[in-house]
Coordinates of C-alpha atoms in Angstrom, one line a residue:
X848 CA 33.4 2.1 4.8
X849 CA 36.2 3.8 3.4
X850 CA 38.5 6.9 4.0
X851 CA 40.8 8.9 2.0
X852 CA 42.2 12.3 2.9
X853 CA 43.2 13.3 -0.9
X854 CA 45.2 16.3 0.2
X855 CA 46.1 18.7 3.2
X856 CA 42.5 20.2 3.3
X857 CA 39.9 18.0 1.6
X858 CA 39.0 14.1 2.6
X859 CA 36.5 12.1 1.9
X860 CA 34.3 9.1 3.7
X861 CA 31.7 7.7 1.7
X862 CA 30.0 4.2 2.6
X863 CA 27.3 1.7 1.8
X864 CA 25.2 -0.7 4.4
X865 CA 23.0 -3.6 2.5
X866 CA 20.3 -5.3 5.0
X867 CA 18.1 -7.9 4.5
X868 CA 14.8 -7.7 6.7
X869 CA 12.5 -10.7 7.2
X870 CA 9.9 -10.1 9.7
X871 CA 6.0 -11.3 10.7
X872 CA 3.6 -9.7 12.8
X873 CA 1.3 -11.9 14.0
X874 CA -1.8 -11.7 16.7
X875 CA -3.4 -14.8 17.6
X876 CA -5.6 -14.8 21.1
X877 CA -8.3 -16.2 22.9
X878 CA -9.8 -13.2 24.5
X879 CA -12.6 -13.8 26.7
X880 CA -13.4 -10.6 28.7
X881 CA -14.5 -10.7 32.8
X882 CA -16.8 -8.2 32.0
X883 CA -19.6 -7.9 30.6
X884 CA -18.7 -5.6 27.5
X885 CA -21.0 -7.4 24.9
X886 CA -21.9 -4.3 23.2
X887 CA -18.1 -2.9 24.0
X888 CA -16.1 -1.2 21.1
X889 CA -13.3 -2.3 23.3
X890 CA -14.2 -5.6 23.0
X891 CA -14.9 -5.1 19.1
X892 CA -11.2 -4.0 18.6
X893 CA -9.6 -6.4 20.7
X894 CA -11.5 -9.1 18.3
X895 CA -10.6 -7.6 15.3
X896 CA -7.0 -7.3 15.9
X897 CA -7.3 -11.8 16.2
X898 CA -5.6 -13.6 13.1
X899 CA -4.0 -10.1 11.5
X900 CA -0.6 -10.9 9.7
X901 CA 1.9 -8.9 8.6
X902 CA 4.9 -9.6 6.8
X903 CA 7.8 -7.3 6.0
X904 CA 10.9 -8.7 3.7
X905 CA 13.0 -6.3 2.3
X906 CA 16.6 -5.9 0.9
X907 CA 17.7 -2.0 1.1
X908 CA 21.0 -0.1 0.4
X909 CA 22.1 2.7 2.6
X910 CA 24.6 5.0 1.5
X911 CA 26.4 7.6 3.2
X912 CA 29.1 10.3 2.1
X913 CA 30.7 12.8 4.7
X914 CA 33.1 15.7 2.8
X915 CA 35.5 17.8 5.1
X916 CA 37.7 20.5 4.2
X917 CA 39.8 22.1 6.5
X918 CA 39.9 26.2 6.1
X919 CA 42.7 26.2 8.8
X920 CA 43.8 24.0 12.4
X921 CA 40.5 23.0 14.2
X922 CA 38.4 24.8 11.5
X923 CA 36.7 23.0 8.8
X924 CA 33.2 23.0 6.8
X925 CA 31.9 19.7 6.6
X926 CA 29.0 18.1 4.6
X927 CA 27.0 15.0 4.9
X928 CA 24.6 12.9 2.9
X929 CA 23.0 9.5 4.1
X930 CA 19.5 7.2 3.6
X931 CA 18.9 6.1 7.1
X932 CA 15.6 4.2 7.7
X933 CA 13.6 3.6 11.1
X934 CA 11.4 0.8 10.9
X935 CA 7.7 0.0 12.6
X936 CA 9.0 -1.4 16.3
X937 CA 12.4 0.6 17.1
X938 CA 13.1 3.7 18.3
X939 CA 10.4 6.1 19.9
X940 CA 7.7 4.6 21.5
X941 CA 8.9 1.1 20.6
X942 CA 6.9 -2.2 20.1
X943 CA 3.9 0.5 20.5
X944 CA 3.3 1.0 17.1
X945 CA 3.2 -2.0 16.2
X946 CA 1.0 -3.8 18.7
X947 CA -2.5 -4.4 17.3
X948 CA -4.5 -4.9 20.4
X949 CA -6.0 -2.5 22.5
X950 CA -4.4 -0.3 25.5
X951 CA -6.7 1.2 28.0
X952 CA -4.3 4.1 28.7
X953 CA -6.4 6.9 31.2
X954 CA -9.8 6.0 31.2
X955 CA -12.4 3.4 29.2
X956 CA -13.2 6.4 26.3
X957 CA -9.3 6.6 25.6
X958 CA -7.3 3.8 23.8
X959 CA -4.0 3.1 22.3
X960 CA -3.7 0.6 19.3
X961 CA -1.1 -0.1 17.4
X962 CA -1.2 -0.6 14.0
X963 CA 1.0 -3.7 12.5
X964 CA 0.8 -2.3 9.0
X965 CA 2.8 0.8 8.9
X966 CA 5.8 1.1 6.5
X967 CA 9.1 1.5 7.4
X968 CA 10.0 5.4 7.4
X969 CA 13.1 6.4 5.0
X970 CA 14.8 9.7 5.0
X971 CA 17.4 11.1 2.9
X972 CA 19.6 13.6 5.2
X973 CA 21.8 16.2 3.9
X974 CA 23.8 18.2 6.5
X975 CA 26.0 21.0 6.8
X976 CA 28.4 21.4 9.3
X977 CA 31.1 24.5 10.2
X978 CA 32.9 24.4 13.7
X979 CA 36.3 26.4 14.7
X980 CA 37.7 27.4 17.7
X981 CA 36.4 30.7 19.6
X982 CA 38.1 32.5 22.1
X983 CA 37.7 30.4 25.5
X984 CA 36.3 27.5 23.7
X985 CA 34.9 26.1 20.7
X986 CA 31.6 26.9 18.1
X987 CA 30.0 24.9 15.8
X988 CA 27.1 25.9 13.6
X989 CA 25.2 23.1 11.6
X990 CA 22.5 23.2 9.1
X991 CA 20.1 20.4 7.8
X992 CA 17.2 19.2 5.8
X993 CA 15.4 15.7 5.6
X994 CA 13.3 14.2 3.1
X995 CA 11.4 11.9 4.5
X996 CA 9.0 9.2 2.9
X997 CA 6.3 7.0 5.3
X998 CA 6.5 9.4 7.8
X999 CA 5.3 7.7 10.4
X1000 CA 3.0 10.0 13.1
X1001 CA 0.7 10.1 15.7
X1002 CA -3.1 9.9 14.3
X1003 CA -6.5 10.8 16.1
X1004 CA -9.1 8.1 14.6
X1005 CA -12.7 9.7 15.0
X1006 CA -14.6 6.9 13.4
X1007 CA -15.9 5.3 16.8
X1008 CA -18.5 7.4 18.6
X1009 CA -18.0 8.6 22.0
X1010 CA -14.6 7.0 22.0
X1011 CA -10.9 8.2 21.4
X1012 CA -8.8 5.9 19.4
X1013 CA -4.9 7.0 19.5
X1014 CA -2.4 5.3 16.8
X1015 CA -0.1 5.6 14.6
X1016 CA 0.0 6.1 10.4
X1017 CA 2.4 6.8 8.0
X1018 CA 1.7 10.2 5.6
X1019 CA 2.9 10.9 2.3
X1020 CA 5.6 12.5 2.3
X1021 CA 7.6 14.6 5.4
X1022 CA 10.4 17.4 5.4
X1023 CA 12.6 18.3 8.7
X1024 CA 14.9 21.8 8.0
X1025 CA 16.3 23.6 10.5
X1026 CA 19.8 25.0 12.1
X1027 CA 21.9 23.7 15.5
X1028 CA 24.4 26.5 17.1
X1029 CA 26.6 25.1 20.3
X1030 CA 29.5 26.6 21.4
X1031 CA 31.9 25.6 24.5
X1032 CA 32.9 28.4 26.9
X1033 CA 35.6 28.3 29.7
X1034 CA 33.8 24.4 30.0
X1035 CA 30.6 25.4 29.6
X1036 CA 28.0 24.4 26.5
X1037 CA 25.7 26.5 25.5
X1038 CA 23.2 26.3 22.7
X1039 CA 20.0 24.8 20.6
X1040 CA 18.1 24.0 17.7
X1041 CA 15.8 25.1 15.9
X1042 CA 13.6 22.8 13.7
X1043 CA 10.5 23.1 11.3
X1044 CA 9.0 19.6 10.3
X1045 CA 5.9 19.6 7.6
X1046 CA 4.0 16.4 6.5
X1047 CA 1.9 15.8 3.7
X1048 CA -0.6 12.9 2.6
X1049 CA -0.7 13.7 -1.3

């Protein structure tokens, strides 16, 4: 990481991350049901998920870039640039995704399961930021756009009759725009965002 301010109104903070990911998914099990669900697509799954692998090793580079220039005191115009990544496992819905057994989740005709050979997601962000001070406070008014590759999403599969099989998938491609406005007044925040997110599979 490094900072420079390279005169009275413009600086600079690019920097670059390198990680090295080794990781194995594996699902090994002895399942031997109480019941009797010979003929059970529950059972079916829960059989196929036995013996899958999956193995994930990686070396990636991450940079980042933030630009500020300040118009006047407290007011500037700021833009961004970054490669982030969220892999398979972290963030929402957590080891979910990646779990390849069964869930009974509300009833026997609805089940979770996770799917151990999704991609990690990468998206190249580019935002743009202007804040200054407003009478009684402070505004600040941000755009942004992502590019996102392996999206990874919520997927309906429909191939098992009279049964409704939730997981996850990664499309094509994915792209998140949209525009933030908060201000702070007399100690109050106020504000939202407003965001339009469109996936594709070609």
């Amino acid at each position: 990481e490094y900072e420079n301010q390279l005169t009275d109104y413009f600086s600079i903070k690019p920097s670059l991350r390198i990680e090295k990911l080794d990781r194995d998914v594996g699902f090994e099990t002895n399942f031997i049901s109480e019941f009797d669900l010979e003929n059970s697509l529950y059972d079916d799954l829960f059989n196929e998920a036995a013996g899958q692998t999956y193995d994930l090793d990686t070396l990636e580079v991450y940079p980042y870039l933030n630009m500020t220039y300040n118009i006047a005191k407290n007011e500037n115009l700021q833009f961004g640039f970054g490669r982030r990544v969220e892999r398979p496992g972290g963030g929402a819905h957590g080891d979910w995704k990646v779990m390849p057994f069964p869930t009974n989740i509300y009833n026997e005709q609805f089940i979770f399961v996770g799917n151990p050979f999704l991609q990690p997601e990468y998206s190249n962000q580019y935002d743009l930021n202007y804040s200054r001070p407003i009478p009684m406070g402070f505004a600040s008014l941000s755009l942004f756009y992502h590019d996102i590759e392996n999206k990874i999403e919520w997927y309906d599969d429909d191939s098992y009759e009279n049964l409704d099989i939730t997981t996850f998938r990664n499309s094509a491609n994915g792209y998140n725009s949209g525009v933030s406005l908060f201000m702070v007044l007399a100690g109050q925040v106020f504000g939202g965002t407003y965001s339009k997110t469109t996936l594709s599979d070609a």
